[in-house]
JSON list of C-alpha atoms in Angstrom, two decimals:
[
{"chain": "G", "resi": 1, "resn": "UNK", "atom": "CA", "xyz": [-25.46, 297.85, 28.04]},
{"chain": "G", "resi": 2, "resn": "UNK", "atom": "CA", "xyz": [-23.83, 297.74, 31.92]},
{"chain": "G", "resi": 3, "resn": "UNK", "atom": "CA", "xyz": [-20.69, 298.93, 30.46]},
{"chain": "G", "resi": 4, "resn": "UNK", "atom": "CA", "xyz": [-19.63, 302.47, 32.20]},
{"chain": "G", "resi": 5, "resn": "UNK", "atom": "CA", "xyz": [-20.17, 305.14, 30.03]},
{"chain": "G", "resi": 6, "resn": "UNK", "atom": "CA", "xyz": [-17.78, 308.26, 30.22]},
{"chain": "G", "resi": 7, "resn": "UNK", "atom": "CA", "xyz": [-18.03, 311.38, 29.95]},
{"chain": "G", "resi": 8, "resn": "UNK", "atom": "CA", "xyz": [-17.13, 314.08, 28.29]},
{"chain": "G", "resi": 9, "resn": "UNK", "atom": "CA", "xyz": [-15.70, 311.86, 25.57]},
{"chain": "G", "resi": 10, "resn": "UNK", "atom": "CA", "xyz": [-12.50, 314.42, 24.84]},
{"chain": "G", "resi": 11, "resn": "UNK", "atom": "CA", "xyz": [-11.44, 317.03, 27.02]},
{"chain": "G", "resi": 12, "resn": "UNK", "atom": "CA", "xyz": [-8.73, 319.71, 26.64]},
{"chain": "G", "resi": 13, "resn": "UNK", "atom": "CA", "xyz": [-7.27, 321.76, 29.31]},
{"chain": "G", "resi": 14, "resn": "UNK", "atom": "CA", "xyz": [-4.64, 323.68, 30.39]},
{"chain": "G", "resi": 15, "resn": "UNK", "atom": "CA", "xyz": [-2.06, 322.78, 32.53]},
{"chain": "G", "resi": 16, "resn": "UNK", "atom": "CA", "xyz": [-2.40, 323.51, 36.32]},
{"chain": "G", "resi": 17, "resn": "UNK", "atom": "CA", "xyz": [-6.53, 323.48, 35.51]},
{"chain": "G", "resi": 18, "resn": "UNK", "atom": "CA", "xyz": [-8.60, 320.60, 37.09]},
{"chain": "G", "resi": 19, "resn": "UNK", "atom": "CA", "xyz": [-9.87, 317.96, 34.68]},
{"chain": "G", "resi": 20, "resn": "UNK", "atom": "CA", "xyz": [-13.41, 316.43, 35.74]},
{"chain": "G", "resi": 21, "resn": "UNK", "atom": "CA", "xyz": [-14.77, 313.21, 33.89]},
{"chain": "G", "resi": 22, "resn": "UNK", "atom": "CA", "xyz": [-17.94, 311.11, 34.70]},
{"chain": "G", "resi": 23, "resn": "UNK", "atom": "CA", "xyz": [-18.92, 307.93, 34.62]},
{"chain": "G", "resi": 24, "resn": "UNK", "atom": "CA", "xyz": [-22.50, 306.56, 34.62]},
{"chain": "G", "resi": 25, "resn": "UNK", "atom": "CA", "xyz": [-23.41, 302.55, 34.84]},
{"chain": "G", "resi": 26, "resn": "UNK", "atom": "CA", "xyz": [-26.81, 300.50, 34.85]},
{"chain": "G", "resi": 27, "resn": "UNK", "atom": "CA", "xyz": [-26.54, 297.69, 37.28]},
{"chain": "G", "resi": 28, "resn": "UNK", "atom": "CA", "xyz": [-25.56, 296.92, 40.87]},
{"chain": "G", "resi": 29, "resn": "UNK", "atom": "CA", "xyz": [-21.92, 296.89, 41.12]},
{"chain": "G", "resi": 30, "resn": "UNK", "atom": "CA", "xyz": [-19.16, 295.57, 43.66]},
{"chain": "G", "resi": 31, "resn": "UNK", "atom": "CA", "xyz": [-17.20, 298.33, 42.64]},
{"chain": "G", "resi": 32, "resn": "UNK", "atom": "CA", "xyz": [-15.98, 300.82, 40.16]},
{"chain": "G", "resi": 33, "resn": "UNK", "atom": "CA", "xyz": [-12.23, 301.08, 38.93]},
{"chain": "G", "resi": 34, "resn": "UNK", "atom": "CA", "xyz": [-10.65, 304.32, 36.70]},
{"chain": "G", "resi": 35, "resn": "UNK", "atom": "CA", "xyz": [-8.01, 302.98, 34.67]},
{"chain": "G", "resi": 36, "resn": "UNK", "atom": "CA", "xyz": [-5.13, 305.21, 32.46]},
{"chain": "G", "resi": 37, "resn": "UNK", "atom": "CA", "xyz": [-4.20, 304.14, 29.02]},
{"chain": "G", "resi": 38, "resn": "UNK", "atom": "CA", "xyz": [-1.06, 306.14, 27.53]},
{"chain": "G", "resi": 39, "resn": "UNK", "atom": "CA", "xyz": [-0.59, 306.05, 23.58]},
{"chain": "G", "resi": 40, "resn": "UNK", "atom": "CA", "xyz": [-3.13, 303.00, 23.16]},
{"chain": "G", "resi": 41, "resn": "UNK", "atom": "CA", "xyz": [-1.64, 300.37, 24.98]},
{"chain": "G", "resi": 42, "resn": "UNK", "atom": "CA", "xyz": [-1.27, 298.56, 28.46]},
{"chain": "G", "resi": 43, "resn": "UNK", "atom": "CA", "xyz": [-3.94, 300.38, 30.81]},
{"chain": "G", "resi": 44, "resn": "UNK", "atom": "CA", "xyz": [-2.92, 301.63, 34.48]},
{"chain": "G", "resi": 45, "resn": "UNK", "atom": "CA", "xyz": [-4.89, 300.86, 37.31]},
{"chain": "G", "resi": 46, "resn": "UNK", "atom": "CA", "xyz": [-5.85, 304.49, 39.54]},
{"chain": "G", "resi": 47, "resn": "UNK", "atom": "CA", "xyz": [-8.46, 303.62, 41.50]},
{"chain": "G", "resi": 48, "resn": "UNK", "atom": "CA", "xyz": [-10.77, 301.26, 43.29]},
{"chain": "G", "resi": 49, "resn": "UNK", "atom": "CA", "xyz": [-13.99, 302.17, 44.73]},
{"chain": "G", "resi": 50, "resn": "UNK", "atom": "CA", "xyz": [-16.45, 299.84, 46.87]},
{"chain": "G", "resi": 51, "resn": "UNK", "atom": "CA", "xyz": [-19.78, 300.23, 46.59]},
{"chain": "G", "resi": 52, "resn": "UNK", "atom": "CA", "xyz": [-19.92, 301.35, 49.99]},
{"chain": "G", "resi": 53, "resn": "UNK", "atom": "CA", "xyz": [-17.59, 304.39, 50.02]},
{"chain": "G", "resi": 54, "resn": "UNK", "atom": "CA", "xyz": [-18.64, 307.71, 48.71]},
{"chain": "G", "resi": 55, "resn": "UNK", "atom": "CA", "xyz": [-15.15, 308.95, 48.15]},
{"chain": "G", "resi": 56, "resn": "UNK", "atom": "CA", "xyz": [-11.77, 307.91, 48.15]},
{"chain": "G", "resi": 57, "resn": "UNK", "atom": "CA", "xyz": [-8.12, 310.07, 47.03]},
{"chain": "G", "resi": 58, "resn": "UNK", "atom": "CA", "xyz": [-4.95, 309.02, 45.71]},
{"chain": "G", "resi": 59, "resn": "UNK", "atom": "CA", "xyz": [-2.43, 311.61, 45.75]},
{"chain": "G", "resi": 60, "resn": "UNK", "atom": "CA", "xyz": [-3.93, 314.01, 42.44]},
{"chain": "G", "resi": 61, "resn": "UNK", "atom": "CA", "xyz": [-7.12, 311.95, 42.00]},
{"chain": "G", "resi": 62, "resn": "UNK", "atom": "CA", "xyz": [-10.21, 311.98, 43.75]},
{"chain": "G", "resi": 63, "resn": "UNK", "atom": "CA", "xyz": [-12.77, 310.05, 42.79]},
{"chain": "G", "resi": 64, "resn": "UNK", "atom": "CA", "xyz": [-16.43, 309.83, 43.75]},
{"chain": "G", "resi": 65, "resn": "UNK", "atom": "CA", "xyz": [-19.39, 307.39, 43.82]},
{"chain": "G", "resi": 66, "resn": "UNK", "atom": "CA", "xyz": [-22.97, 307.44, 43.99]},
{"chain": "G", "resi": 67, "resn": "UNK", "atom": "CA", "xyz": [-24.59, 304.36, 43.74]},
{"chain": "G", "resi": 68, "resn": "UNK", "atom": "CA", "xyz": [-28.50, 305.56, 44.10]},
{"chain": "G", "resi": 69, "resn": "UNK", "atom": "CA", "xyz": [-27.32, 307.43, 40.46]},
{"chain": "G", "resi": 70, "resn": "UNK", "atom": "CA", "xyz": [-25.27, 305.51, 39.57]},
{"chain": "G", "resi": 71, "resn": "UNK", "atom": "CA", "xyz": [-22.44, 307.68, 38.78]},
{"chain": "G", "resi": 72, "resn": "UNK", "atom": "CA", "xyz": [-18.66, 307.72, 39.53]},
{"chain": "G", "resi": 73, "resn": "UNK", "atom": "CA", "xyz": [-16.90, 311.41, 39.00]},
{"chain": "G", "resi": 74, "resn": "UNK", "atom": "CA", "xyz": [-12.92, 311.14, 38.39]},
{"chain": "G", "resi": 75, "resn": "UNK", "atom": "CA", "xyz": [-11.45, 314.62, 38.92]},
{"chain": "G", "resi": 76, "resn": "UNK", "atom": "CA", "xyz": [-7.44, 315.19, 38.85]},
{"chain": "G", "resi": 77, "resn": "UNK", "atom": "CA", "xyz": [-6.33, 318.40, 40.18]},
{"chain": "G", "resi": 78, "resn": "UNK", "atom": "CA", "xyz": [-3.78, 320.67, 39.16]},
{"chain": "G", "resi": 79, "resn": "UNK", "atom": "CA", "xyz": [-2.97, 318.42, 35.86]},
{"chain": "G", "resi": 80, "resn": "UNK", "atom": "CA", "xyz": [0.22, 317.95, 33.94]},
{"chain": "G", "resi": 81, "resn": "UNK", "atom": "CA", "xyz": [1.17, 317.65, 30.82]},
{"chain": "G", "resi": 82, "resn": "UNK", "atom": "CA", "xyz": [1.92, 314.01, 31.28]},
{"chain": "G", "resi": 83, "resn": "UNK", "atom": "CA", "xyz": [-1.47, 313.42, 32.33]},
{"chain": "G", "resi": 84, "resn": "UNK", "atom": "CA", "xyz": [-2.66, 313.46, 28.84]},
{"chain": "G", "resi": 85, "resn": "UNK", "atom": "CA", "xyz": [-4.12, 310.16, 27.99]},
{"chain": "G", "resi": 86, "resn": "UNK", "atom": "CA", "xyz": [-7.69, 308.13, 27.91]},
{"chain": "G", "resi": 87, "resn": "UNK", "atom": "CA", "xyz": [-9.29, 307.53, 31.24]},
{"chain": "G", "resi": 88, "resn": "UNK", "atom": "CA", "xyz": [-11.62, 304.71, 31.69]},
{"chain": "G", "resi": 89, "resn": "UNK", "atom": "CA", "xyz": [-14.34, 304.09, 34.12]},
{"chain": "G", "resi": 90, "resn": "UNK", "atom": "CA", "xyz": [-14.91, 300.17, 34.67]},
{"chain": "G", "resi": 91, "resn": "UNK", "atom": "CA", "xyz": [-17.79, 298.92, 36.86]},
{"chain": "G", "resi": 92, "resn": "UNK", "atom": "CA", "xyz": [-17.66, 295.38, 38.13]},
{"chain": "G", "resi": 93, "resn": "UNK", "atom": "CA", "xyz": [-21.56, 294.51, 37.82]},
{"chain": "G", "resi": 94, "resn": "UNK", "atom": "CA", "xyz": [-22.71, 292.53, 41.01]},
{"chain": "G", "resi": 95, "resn": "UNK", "atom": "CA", "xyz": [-25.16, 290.63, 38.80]},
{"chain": "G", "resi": 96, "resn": "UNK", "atom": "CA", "xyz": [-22.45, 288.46, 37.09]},
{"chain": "G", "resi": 97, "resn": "UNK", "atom": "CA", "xyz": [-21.32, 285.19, 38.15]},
{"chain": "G", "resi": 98, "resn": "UNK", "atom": "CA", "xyz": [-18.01, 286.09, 37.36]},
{"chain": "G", "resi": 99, "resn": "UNK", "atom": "CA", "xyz": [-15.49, 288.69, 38.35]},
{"chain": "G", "resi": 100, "resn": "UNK", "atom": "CA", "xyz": [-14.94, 290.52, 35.12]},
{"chain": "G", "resi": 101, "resn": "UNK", "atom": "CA", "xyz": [-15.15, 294.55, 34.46]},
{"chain": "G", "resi": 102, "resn": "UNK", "atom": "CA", "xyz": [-16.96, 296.13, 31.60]},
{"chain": "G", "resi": 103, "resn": "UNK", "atom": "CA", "xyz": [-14.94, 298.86, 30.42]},
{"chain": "G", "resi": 104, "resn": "UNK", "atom": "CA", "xyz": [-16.90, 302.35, 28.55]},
{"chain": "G", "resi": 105, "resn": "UNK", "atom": "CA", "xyz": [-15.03, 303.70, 25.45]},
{"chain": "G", "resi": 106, "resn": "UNK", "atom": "CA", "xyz": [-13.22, 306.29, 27.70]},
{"chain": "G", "resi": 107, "resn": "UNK", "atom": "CA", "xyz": [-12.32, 309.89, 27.88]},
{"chain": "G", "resi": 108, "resn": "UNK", "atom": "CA", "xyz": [-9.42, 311.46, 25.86]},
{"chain": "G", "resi": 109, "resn": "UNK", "atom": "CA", "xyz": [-7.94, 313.96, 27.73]},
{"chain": "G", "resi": 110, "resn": "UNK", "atom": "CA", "xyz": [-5.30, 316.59, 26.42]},
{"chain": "G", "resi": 111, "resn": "UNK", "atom": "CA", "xyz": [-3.38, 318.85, 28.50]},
{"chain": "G", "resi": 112, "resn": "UNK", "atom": "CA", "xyz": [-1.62, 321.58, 27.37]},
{"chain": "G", "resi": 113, "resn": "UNK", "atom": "CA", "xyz": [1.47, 322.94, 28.32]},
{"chain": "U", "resi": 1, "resn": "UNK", "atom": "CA", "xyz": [8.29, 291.54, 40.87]},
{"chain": "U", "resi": 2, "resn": "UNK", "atom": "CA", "xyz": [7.76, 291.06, 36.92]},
{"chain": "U", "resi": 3, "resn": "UNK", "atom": "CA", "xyz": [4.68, 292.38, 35.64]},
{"chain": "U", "resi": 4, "resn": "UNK", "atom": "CA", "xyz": [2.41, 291.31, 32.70]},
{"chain": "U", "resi": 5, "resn": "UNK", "atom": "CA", "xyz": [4.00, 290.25, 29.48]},
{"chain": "U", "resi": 6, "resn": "UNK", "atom": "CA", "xyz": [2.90, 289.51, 25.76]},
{"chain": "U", "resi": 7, "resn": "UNK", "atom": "CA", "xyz": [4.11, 288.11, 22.66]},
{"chain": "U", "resi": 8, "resn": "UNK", "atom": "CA", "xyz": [4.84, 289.68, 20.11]},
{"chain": "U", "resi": 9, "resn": "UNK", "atom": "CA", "xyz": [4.21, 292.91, 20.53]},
{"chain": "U", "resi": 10, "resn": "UNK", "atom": "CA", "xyz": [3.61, 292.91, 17.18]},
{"chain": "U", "resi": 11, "resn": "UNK", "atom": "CA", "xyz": [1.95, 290.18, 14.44]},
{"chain": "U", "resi": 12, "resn": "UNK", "atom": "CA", "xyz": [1.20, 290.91, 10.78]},
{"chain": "U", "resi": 13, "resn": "UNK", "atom": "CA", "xyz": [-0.75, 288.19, 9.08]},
{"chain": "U", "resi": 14, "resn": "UNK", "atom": "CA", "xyz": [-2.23, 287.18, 6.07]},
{"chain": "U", "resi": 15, "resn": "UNK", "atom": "CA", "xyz": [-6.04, 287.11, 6.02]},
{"chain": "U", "resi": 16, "resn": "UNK", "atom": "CA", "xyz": [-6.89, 283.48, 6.21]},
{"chain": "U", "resi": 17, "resn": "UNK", "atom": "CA", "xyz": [-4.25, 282.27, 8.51]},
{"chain": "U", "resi": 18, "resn": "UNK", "atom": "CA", "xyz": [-4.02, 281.07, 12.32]},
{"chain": "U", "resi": 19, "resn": "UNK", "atom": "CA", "xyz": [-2.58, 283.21, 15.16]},
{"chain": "U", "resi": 20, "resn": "UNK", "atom": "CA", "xyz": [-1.68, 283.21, 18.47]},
{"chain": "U", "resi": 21, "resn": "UNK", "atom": "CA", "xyz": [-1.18, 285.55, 20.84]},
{"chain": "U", "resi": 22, "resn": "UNK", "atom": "CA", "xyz": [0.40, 284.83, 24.31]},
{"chain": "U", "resi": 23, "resn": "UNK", "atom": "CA", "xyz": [-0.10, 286.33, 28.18]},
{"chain": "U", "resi": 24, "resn": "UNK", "atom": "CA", "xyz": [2.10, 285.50, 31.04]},
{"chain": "U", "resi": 25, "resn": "UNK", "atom": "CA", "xyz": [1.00, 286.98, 34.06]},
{"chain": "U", "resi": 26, "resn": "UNK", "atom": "CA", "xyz": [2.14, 287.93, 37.13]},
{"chain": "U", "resi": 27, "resn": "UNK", "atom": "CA", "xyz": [2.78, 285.12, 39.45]},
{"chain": "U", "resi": 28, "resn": "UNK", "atom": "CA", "xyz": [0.40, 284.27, 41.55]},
{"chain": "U", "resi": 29, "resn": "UNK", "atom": "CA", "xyz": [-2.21, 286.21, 40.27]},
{"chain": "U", "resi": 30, "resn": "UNK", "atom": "CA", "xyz": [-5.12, 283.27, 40.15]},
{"chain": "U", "resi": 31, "resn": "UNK", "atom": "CA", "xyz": [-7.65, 285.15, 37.14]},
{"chain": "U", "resi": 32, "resn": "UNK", "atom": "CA", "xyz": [-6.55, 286.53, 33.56]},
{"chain": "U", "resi": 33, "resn": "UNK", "atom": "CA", "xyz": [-8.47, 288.30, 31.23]},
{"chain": "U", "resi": 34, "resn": "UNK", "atom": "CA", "xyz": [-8.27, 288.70, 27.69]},
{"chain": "U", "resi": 35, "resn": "UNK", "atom": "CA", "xyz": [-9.42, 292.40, 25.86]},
{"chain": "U", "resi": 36, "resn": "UNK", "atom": "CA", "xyz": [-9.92, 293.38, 22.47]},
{"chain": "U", "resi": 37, "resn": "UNK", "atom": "CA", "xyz": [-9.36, 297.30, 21.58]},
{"chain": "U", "resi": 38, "resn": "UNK", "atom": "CA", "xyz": [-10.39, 298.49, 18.01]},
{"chain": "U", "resi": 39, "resn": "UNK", "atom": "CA", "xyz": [-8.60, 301.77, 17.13]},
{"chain": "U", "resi": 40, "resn": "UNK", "atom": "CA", "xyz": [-9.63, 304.79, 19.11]},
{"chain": "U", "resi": 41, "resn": "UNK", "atom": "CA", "xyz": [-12.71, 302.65, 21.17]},
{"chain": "U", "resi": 42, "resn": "UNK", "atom": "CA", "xyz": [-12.66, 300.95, 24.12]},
{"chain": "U", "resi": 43, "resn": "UNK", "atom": "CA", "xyz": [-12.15, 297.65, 25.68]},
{"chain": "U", "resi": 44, "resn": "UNK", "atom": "CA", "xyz": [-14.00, 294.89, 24.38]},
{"chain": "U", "resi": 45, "resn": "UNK", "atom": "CA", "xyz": [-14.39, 291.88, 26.78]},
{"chain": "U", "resi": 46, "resn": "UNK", "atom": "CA", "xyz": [-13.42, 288.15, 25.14]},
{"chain": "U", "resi": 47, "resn": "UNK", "atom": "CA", "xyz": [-12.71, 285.71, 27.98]},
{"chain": "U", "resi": 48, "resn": "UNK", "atom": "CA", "xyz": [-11.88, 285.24, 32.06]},
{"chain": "U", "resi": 49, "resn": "UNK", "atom": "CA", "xyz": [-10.35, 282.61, 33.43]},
{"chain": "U", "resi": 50, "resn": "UNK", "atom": "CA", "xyz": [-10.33, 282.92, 37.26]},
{"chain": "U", "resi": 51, "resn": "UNK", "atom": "CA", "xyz": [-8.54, 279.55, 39.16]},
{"chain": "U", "resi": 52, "resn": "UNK", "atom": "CA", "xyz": [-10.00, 276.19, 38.40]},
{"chain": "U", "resi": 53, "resn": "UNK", "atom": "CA", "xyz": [-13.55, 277.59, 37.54]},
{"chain": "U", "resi": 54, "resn": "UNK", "atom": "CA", "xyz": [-14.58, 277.34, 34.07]},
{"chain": "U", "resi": 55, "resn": "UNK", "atom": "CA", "xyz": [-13.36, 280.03, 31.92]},
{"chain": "U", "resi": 56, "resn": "UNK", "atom": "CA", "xyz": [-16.12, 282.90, 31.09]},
{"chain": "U", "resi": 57, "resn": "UNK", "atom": "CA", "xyz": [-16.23, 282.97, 27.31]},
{"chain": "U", "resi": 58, "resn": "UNK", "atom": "CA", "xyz": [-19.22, 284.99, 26.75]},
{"chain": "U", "resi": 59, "resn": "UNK", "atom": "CA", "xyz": [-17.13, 287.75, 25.11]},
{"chain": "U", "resi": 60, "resn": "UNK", "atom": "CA", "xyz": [-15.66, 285.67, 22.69]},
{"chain": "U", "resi": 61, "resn": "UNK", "atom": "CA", "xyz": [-17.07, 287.09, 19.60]},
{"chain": "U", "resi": 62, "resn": "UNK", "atom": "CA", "xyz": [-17.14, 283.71, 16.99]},
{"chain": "U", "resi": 63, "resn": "UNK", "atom": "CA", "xyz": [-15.76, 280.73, 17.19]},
{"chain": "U", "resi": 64, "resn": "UNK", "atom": "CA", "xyz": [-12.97, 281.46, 15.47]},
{"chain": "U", "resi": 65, "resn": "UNK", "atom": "CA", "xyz": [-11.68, 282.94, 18.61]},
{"chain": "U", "resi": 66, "resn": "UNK", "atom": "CA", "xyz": [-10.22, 280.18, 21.54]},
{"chain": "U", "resi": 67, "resn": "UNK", "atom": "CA", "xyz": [-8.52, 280.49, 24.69]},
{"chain": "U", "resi": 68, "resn": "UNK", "atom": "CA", "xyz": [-6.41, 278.12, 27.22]},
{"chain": "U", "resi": 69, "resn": "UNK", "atom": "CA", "xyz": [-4.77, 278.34, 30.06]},
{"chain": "U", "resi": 70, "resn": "UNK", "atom": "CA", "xyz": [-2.29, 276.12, 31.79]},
{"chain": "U", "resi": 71, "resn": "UNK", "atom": "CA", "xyz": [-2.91, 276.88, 35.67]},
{"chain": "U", "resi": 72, "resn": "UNK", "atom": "CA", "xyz": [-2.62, 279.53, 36.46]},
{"chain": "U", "resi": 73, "resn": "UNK", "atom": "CA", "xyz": [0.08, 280.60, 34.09]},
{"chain": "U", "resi": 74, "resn": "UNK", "atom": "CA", "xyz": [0.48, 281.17, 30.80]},
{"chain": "U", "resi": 75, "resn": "UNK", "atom": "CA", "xyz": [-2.34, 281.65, 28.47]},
{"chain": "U", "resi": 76, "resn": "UNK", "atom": "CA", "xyz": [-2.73, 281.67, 24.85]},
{"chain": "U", "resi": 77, "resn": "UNK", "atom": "CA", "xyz": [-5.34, 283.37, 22.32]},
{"chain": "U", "resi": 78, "resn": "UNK", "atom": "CA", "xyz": [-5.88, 281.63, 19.25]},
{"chain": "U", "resi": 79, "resn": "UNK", "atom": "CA", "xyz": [-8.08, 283.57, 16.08]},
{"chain": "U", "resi": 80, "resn": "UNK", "atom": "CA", "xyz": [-8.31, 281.58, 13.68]},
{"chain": "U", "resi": 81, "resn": "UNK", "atom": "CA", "xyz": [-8.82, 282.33, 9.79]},
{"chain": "U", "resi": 82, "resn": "UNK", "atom": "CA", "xyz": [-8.14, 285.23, 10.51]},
{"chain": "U", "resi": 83, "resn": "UNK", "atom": "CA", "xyz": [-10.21, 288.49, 9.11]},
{"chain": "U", "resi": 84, "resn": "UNK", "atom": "CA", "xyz": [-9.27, 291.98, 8.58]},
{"chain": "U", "resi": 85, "resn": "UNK", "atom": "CA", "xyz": [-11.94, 293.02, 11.01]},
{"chain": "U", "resi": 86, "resn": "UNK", "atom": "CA", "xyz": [-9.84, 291.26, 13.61]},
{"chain": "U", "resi": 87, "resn": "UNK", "atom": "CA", "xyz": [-7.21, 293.45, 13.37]},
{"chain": "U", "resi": 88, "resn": "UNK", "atom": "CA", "xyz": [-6.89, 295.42, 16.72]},
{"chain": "U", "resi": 89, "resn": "UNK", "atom": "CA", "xyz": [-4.59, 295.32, 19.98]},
{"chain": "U", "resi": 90, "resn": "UNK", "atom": "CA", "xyz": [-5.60, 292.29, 22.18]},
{"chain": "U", "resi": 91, "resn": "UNK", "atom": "CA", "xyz": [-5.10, 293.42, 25.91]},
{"chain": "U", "resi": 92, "resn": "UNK", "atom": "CA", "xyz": [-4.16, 290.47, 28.74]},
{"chain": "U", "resi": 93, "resn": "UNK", "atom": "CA", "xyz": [-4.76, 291.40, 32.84]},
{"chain": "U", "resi": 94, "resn": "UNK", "atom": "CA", "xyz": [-4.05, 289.38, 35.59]},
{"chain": "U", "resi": 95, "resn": "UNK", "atom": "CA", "xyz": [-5.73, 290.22, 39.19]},
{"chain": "U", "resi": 96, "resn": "UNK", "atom": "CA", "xyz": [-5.84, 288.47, 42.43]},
{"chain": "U", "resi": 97, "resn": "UNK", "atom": "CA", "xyz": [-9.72, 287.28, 41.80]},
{"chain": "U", "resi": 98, "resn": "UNK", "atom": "CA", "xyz": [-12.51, 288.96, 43.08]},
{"chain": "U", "resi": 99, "resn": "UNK", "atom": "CA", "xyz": [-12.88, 293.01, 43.10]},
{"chain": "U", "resi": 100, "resn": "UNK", "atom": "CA", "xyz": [-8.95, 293.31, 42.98]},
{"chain": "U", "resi": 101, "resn": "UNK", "atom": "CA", "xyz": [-7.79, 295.56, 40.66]},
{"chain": "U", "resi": 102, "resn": "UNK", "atom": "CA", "xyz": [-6.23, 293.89, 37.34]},
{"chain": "U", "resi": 103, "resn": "UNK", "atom": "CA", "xyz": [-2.81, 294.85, 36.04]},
{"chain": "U", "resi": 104, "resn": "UNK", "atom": "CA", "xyz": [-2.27, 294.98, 32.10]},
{"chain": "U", "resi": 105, "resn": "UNK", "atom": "CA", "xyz": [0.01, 293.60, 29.57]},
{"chain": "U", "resi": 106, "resn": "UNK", "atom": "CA", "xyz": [1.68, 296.07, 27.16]},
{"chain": "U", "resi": 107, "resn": "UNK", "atom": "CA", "xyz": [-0.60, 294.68, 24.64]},
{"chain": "U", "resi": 108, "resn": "UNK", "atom": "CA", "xyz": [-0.47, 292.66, 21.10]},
{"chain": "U", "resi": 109, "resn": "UNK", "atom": "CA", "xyz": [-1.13, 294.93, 18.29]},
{"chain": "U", "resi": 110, "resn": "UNK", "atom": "CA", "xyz": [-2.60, 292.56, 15.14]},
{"chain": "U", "resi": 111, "resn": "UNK", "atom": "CA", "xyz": [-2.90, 293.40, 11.96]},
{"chain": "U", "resi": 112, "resn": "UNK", "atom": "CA", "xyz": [-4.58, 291.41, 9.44]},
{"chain": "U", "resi": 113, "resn": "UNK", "atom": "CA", "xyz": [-3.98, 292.23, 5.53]}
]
């Protein structure tokens, strides 16, 4: 399968704790996206990463990439309560014709108040 | 600016009958995707349509399952004969093309008696 592949599948934490999740992949990509789905709907777009940056933040988020291992780490800092929801790791294989993201089955992650 | 829509939100059908599911994206966005998510897994892939280009169907799973799109508007899913396996939420994103990041619909949640 190229789909990503995530990592721990559920995690629980407490809040203020840091929540790490990983992502590994198969195939050349043009770049990996972490999405956010809340309560099994719509998914929100976190982050982009090219395959030629190692790291890249977003305010909480940090996310890193390693494309000889092809692996992607997602790790939120000092979480919330609200961040509770599936995270999903999404290469974009470079080996397709077309532009379209194969998304893994995702992380559930809980955070307790 | 308006961002992804779908109707309904909701769509209870009969095993054996026709649906369709509707995506408007955002405006100006030239490639839409269609996504199917069974209950607690992740996204499955069903079709891309990305400008003019012919539409990747390679994750439409029988041929039951169709897709159009008018432009780069609207598009509709159609399952028909529906089967209780089909019963899921059917995702719709919209991007800018090429290793832009897509922006999600709230979803159509189907369910198939």
């Amino acid at each position: 399968s190229q789909q990503g592949e995530e990592d721990p599948q559920a995690l629980s934490i407490q809040e203020g704790e840091n929540a790490t999740m990983n992502c590994s992949y198969k195939t050349s990509i043009n770049n990996l996206q972490w999405y956010r789905q809340n309560s099994g709907r719509g998914l929100v777009h976190l982050i982009l990463i090219r395959s030629n940056e190692r790291e890249k933040h977003s305010g909480r988020l940090r996310v890193t990439l390693d494309t000889s291992k092809k692996s992607s780490s997602l790790l939120i800092t000092a979480s919330r309560a609200a961040d509770t929801a599936s995270y999903f790791c999404a290469p974009q294989p470079r080996s397709y014709n077309t532009d379209k993201l194969i998304f893994g089955t995702g992380t559930r992650l809980q955070v307790f108040p | 600016g308006a961002g992804v829509s779908q109707s309904p939100s909701n769509k209870v059908t009969e095993k054996g009958k026709d649906v369709e599911l509707r995506c408007d994206p955002i405006s100006g966005h030239t490639a839409l995707y269609w996504y199917r998510q069974r209950l607690g897994q992740g996204l499955e892939f069903l079709i891309y349509f990305q400008g003019n280009s012919a539409p990747d169907k390679s994750g439409l799973p029988s041929d039951r399952f169709s897709a159009e799109r008018t432009g780069e508007s609207v598009s509709t899913l159609t399952i028909q004969r529906t089967q209780q396996e089909d019963s899921a939420v059917y995702l719709c994103a919209s991007s800018f093309g090429t290793v832009y990041e897509q922006y999600f619909g709230p979803g159509t949640r189907l369910t198939v008696t």
